[in-house]
PDB file of C-alpha atoms and ligand atoms in Angstrom:
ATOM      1  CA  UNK A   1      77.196  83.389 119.296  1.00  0.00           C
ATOM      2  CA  UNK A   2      76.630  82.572 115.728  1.00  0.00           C
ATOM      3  CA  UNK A   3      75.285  79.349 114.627  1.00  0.00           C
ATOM      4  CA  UNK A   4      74.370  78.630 118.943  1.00  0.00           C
ATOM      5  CA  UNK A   5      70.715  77.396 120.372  1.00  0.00           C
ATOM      6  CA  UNK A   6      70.531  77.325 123.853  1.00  0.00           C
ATOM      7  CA  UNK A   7      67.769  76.361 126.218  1.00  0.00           C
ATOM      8  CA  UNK A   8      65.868  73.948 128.001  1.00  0.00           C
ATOM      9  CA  UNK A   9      64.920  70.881 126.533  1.00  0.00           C
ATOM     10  CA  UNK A  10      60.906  69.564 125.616  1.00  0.00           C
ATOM     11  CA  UNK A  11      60.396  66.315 127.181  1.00  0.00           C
ATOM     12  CA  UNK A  12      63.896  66.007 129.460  1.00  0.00           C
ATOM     13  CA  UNK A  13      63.590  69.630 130.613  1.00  0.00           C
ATOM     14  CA  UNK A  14      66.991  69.862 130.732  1.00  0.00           C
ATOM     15  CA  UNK A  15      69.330  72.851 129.737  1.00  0.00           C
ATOM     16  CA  UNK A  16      71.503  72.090 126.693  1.00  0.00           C
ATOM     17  CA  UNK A  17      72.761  73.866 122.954  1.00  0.00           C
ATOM     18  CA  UNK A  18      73.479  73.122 119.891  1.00  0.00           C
ATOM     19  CA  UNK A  19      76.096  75.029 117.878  1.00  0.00           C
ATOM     20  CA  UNK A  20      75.928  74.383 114.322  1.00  0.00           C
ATOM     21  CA  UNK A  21      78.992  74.404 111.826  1.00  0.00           C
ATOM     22  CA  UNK A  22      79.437  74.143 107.855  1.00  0.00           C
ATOM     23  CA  UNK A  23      81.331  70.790 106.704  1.00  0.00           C
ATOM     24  CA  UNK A  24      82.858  69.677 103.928  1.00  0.00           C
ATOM     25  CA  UNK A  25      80.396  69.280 100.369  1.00  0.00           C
ATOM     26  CA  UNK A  26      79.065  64.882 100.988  1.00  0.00           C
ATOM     27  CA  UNK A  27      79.758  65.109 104.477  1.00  0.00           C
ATOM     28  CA  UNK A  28      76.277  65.418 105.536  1.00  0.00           C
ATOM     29  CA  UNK A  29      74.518  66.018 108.627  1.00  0.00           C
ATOM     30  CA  UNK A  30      76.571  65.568 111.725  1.00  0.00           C
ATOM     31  CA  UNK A  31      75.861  65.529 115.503  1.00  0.00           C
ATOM     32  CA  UNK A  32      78.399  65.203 117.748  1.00  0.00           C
ATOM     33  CA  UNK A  33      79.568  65.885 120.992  1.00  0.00           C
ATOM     34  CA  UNK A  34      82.705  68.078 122.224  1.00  0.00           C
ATOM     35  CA  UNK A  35      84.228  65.337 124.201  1.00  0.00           C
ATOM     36  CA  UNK A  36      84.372  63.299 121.311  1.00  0.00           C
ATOM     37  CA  UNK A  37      82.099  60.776 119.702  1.00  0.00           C
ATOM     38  CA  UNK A  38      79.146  61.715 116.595  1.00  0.00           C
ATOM     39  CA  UNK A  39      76.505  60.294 114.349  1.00  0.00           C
ATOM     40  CA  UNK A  40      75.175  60.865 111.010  1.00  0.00           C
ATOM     41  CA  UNK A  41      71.751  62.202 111.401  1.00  0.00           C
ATOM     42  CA  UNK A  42      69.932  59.336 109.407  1.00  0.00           C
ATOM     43  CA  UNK A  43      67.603  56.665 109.705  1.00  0.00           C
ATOM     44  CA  UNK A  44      70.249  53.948 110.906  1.00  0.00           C
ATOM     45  CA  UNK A  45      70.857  55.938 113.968  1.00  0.00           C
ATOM     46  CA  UNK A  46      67.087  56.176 115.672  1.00  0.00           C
ATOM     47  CA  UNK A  47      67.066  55.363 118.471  1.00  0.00           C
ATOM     48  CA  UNK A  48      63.775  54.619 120.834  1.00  0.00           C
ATOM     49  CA  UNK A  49      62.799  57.051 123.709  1.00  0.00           C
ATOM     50  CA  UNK A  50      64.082  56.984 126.977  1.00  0.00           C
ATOM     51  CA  UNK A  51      61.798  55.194 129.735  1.00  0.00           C
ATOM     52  CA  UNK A  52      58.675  57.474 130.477  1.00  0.00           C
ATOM     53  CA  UNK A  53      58.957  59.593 127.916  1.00  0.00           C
ATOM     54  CA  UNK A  54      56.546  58.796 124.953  1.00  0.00           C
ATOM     55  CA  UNK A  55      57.655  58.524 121.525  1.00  0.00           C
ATOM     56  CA  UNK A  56      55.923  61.827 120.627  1.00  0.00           C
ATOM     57  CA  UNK A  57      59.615  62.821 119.090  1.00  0.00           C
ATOM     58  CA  UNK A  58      62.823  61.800 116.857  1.00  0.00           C
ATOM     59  CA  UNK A  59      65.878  60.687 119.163  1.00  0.00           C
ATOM     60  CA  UNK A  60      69.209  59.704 117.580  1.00  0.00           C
ATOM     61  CA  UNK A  61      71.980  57.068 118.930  1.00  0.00           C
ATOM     62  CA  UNK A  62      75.217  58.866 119.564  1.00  0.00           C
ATOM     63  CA  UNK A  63      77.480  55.791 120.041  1.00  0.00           C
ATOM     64  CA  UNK A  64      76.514  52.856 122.414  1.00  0.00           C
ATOM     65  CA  UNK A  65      74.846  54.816 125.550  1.00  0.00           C
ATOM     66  CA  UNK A  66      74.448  58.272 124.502  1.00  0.00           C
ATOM     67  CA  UNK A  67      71.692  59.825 122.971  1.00  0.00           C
ATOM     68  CA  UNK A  68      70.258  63.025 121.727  1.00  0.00           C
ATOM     69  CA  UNK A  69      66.159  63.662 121.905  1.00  0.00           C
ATOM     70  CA  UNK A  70      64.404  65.822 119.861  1.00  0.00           C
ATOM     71  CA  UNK A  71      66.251  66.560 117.091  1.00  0.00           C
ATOM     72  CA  UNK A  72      63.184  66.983 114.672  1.00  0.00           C
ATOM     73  CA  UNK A  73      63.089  70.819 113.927  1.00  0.00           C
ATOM     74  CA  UNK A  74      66.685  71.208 114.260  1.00  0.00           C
ATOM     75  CA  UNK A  75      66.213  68.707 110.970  1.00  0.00           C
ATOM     76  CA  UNK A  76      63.862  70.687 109.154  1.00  0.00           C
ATOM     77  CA  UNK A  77      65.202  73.928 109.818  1.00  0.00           C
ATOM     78  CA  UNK A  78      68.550  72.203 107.836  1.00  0.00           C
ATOM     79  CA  UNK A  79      66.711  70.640 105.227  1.00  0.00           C
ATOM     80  CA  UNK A  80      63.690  74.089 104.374  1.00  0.00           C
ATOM     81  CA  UNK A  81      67.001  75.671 103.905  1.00  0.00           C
ATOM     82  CA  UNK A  82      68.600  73.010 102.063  1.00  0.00           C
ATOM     83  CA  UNK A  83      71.625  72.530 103.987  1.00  0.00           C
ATOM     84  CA  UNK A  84      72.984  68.896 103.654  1.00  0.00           C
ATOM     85  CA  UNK A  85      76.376  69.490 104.966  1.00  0.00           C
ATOM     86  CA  UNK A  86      76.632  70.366 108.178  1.00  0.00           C
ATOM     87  CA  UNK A  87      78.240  69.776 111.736  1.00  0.00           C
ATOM     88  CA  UNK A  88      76.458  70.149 115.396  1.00  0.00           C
ATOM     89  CA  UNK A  89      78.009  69.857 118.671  1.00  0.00           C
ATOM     90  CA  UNK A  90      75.151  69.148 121.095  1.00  0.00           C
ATOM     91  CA  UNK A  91      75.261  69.868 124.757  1.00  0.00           C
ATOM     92  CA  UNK A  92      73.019  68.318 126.814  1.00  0.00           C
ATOM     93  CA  UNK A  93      70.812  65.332 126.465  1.00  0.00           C
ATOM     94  CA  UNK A  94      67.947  67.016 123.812  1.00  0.00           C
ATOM     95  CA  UNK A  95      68.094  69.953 121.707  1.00  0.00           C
ATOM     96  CA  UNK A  96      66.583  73.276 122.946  1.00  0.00           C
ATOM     97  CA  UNK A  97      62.519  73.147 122.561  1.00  0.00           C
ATOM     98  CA  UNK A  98      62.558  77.114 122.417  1.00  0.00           C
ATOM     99  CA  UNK A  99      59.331  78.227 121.501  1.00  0.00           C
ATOM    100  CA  UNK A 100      58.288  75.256 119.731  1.00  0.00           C
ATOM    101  CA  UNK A 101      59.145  76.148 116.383  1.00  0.00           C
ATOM    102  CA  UNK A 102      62.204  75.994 113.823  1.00  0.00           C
ATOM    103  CA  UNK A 103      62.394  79.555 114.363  1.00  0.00           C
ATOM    104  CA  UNK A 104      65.843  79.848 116.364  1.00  0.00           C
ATOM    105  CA  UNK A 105      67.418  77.174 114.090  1.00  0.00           C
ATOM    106  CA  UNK A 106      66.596  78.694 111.039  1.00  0.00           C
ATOM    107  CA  UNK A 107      68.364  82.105 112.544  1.00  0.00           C
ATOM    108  CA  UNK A 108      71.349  79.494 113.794  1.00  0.00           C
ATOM    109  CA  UNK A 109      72.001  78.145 110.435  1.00  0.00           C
ATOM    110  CA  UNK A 110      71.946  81.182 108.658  1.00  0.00           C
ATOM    111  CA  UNK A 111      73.596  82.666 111.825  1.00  0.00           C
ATOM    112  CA  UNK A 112      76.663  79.996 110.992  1.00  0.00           C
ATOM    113  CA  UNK A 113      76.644  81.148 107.393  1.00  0.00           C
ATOM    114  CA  UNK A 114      75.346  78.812 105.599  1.00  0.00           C
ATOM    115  CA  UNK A 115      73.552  78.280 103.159  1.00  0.00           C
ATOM    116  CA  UNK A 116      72.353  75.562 100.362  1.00  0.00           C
ATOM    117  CA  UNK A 117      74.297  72.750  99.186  1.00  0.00           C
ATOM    118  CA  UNK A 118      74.314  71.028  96.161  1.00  0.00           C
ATOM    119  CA  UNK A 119      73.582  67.473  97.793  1.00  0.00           C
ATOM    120  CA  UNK A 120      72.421  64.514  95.334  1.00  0.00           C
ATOM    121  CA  UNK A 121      69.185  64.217  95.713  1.00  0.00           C
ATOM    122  CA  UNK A 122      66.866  60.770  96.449  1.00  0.00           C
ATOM    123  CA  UNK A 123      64.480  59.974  93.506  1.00  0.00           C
ATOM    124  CA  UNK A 124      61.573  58.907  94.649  1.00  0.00           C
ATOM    125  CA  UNK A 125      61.495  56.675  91.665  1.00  0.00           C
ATOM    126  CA  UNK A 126      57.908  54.760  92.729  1.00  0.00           C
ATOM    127  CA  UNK A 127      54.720  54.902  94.951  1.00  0.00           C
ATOM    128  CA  UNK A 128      55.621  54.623  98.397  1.00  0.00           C
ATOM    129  CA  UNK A 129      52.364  54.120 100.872  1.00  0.00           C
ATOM    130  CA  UNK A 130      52.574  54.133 104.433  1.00  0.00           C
ATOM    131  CA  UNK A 131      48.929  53.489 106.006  1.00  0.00           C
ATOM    132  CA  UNK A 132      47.579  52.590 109.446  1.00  0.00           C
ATOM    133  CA  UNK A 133      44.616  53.109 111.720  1.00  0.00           C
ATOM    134  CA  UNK A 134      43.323  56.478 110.056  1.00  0.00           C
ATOM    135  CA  UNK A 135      46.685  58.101 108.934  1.00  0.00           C
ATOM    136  CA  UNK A 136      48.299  57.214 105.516  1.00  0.00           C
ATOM    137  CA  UNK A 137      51.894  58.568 104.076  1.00  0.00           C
ATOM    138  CA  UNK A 138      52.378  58.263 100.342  1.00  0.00           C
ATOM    139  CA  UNK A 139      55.406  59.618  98.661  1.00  0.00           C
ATOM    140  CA  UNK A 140      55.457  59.311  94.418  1.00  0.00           C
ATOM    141  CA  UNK A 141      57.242  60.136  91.812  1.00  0.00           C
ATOM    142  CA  UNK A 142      56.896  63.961  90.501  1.00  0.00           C
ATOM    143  CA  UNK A 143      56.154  64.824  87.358  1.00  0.00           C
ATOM    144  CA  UNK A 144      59.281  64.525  84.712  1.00  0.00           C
ATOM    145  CA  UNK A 145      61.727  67.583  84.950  1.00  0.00           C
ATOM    146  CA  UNK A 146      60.397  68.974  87.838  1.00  0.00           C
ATOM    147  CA  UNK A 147      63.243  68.656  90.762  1.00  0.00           C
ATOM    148  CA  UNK A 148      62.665  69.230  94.380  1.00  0.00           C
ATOM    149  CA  UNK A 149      60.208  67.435  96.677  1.00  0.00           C
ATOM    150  CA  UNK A 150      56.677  69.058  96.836  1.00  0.00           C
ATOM    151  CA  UNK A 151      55.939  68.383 100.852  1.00  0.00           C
ATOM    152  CA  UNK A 152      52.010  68.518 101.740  1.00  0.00           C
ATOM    153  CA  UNK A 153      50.308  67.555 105.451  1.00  0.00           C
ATOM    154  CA  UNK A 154      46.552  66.849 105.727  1.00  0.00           C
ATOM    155  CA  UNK A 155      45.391  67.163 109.733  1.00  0.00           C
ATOM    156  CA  UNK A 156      41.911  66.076 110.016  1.00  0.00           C
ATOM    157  CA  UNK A 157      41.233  65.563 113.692  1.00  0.00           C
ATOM    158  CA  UNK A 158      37.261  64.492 112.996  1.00  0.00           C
ATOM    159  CA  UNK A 159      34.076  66.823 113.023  1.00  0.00           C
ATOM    160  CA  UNK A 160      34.301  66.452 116.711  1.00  0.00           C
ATOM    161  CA  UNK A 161      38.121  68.466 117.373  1.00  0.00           C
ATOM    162  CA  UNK A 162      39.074  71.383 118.426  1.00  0.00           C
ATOM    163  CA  UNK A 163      40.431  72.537 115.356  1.00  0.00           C
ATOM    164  CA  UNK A 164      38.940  72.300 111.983  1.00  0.00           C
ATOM    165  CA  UNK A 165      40.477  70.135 108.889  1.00  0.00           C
ATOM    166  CA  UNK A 166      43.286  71.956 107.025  1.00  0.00           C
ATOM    167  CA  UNK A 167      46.503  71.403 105.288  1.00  0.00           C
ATOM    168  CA  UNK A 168      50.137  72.837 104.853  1.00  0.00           C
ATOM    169  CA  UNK A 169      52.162  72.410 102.057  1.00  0.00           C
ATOM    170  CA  UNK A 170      55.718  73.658 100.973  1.00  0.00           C
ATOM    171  CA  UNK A 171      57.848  72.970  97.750  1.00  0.00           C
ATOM    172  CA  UNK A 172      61.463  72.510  97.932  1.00  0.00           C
ATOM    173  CA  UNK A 173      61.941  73.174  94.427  1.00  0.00           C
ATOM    174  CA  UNK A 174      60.609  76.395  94.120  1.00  0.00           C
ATOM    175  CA  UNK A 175      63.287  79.413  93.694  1.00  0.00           C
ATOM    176  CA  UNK A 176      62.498  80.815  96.707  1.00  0.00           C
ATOM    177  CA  UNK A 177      62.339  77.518  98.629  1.00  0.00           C
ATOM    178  CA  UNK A 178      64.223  78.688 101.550  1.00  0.00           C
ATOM    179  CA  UNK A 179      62.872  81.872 102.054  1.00  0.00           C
ATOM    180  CA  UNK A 180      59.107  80.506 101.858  1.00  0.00           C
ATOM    181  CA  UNK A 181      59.945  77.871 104.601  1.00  0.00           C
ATOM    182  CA  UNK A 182      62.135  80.360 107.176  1.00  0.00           C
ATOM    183  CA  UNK A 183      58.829  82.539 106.749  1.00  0.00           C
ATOM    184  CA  UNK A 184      55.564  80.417 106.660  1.00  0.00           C
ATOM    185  CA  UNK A 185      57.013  76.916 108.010  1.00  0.00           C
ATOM    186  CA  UNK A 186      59.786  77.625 110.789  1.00  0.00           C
ATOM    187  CA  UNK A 187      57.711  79.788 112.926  1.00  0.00           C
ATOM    188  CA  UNK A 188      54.857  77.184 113.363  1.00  0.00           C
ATOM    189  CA  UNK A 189      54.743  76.099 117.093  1.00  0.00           C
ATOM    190  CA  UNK A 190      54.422  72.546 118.815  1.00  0.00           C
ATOM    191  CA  UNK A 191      51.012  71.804 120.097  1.00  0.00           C
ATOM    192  CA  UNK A 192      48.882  69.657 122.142  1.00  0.00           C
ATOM    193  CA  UNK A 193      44.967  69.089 122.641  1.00  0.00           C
ATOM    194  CA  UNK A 194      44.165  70.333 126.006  1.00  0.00           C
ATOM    195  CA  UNK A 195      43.295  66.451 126.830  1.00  0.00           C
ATOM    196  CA  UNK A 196      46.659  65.243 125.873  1.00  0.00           C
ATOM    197  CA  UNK A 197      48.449  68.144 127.958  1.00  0.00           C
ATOM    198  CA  UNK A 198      46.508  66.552 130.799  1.00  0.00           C
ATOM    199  CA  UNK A 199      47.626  63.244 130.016  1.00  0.00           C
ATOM    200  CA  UNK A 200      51.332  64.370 129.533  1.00  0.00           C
ATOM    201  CA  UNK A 201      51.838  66.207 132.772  1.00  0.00           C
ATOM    202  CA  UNK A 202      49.738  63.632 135.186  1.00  0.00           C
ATOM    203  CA  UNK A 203      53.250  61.296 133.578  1.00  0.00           C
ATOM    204  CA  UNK A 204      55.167  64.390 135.234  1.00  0.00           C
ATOM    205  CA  UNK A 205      56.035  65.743 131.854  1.00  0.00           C
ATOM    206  CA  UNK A 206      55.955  69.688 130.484  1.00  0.00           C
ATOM    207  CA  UNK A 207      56.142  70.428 134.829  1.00  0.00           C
ATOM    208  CA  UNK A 208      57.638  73.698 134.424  1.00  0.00           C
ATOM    209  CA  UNK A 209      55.025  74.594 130.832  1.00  0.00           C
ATOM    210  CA  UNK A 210      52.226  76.933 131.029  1.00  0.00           C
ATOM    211  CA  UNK A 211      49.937  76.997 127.813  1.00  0.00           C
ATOM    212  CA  UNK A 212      51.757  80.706 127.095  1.00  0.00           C
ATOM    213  CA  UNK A 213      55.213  78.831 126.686  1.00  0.00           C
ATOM    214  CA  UNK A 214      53.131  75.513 124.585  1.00  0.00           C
ATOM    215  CA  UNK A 215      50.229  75.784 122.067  1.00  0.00           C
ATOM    216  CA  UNK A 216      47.889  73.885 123.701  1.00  0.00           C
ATOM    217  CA  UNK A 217      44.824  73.481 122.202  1.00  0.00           C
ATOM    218  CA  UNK A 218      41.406  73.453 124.031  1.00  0.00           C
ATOM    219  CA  UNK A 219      37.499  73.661 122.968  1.00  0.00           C
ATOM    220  CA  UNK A 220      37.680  77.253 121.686  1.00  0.00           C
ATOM    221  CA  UNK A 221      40.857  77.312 120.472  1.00  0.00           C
ATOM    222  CA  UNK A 222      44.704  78.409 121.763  1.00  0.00           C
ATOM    223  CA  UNK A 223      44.776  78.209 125.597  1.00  0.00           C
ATOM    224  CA  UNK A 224      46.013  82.109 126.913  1.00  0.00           C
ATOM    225  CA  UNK A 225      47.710  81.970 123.480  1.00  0.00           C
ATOM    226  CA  UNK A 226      47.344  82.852 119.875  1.00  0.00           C
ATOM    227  CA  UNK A 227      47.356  81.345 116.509  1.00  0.00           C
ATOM    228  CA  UNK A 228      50.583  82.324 114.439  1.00  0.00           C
ATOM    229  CA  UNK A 229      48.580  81.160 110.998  1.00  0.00           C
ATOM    230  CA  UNK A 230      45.172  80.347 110.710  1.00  0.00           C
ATOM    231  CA  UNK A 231      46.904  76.854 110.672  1.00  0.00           C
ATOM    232  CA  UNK A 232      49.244  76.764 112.169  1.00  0.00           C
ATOM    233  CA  UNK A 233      48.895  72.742 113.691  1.00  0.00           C
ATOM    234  CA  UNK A 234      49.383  71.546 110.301  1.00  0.00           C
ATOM    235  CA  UNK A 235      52.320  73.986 109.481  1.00  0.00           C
ATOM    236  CA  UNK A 236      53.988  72.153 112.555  1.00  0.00           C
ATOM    237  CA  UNK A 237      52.938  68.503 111.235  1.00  0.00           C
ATOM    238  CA  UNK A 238      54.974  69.362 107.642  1.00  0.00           C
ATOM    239  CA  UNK A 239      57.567  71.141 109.711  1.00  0.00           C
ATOM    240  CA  UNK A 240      57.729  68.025 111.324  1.00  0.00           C
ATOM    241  CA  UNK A 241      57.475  65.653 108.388  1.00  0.00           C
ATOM    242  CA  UNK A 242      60.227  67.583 106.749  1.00  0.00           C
ATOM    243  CA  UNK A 243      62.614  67.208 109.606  1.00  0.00           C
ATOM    244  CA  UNK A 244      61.972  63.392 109.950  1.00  0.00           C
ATOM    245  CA  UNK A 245      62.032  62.564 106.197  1.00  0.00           C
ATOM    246  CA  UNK A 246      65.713  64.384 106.339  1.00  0.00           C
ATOM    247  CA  UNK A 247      66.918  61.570 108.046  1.00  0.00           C
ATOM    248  CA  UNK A 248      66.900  59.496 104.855  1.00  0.00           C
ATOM    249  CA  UNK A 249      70.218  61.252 104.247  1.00  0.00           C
ATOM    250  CA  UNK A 250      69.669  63.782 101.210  1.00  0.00           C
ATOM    251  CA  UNK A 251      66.915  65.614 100.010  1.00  0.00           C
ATOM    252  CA  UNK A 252      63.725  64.422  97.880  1.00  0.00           C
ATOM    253  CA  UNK A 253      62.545  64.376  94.467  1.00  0.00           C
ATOM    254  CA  UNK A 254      59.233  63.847  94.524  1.00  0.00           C
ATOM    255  CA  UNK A 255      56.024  64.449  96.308  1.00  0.00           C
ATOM    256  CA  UNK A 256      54.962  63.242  99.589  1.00  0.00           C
ATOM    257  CA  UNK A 257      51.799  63.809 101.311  1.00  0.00           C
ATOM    258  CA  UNK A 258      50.950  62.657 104.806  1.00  0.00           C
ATOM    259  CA  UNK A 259      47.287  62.868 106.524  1.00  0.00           C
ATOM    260  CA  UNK A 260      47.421  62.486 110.041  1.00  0.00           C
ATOM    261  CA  UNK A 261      50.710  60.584 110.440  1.00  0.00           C
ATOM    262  CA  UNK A 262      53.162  61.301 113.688  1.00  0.00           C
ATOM    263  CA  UNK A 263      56.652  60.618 113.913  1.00  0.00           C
ATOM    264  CA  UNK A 264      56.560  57.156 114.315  1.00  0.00           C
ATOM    265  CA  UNK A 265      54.963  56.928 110.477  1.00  0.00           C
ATOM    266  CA  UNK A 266      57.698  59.930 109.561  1.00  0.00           C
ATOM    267  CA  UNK A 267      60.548  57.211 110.540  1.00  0.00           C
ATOM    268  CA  UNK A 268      58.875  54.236 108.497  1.00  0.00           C
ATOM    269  CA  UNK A 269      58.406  56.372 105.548  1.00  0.00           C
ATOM    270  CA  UNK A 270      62.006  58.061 106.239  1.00  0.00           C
ATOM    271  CA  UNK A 271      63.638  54.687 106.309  1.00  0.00           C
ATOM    272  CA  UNK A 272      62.028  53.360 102.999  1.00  0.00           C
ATOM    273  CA  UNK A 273      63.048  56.307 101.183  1.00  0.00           C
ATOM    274  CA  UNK A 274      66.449  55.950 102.315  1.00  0.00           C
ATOM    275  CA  UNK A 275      66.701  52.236 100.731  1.00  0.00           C
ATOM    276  CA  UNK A 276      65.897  53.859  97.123  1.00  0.00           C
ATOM    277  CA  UNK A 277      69.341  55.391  97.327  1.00  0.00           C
TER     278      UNK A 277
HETATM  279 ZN1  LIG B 301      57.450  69.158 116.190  1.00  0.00          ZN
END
């Protein structure tokens, strides 16, 4: 069906969907559930993990008890194609993983028909910095008559990693914005380091996962797996960045450029952009 995602959920491993819908021009984002009840996907509805499950992801409130895990790339596939008005039934209690990438959500989206809206944007108006233990956020002003946010992610794991230093970067002001994410951003895959993969599934997480179905990342490289780009970890960091950073509510004019933040940096950096609306 058009606009559908199906499939097991990351962290729950749980079947569920998500069928996404246009909506009406300053609606924005929407996730809801058939049997009633929905949430604007921003800031004010995060929502922290479920026991044992570590806050390696972005989980919205739906109402009092419900929730919905997961719903990072889902994000980002919305905003790389700059669609601000939207509504999504969810089944289940986390979006489909799939392979790991924005792929299947980008295909969803344009699957539903739509395309870009013409949402006000946030100015990011002054110097926003984010910093702790090693990994820094800092989103500024861009430079005057230049619209669009200008996205960049620095991964420096140390001379000691697995995978060498390297950066991503994508401009959602460029004319071909959309196309350039759907086809160097979307189809970058979650990862792990091999030691964290350990970690994760002595918790009983990732059970049913072999390193085909994850990119999981040991000494020499992709475990029985390849690279999709040369790199491709820090394509999935801005993926990542731009699918948390959606949840201020509209999309960014500015720059922002993260080195080694996670999600949890994504959602402080997220919720002070949304105050400068
Ligand atoms: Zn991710």
């Amino acid at each position: 069906m058009n606009g559908e995602v199906r499939g097991r959920g990351l962290f729950s491993g749980t079947p569920g969907a998500v069928r996404i819908a246009g909506a009406a021009v300053g609606s924005g984002i929407r996730i809801a559930r058939r049997s009633g009840g929905g949430v604007r996907a921003k800031v004010v509805a995060l929502a922290p993990q479920p026991e044992g499950i570590p806050a390696r992801n972005t989980t919205l409130a739906i109402g009092a008890t419900d929730r919905i895990l997961t719903v990072e790339h889902l994000m980002s596939a919305l905003a790389g194609l700059g669609v601000w008005d939207a509504r999504v039934e969810a089944e289940g209690p986390e979006v489909p993983i799939g392979d790991g990438s924005a792929a299947a959500f980008v295909d969803a989206v344009r699957g539903a028909g739509l395309r870009k809206s013409g949402a006000e944007p946030i100015v990011i108006s002054r110097e926003i910095v984010i910093e702790r233990g090693g990994a820094r956020i800092v989103a500024r002003p861009r430079s005057p008559g230049r619209g669009g946010c200008l996205y960049r992610y620095e991964l420096d794991y140390g001379p000691d990693a697995p995978m060498a230093a390297q950066a991503a970067e994508w401009d959602s002001g460029a004319a071909d914005a959309a196309e350039t994410y759907a086809r160097e951003v979307a189809p970058a895959r979650t990862f792990c380091l091999e030691s964290e993969a350990r970690i994760l599934q002595a918790a009983g997480l990732f059970k049913d996962l072999s390193p085909r179905d994850m990119l999981v990342i040991g000494a020499d490289g992709p475990i029985e797996n390849e690279y999709r780009f040369e790199n491709e970890p820090a394509r999935h960091k801005l993926l990542d960045l731009i699918g948390d950073l959606a949840l201020a509510g509209g999309p960014l004019q500015g720059e922002v450029v993260a080195t080694r933040a996670g999600h949890a940096m994504n959602h402080e950096m997220a919720r002070a952009l949304a105050a400068l609306r």
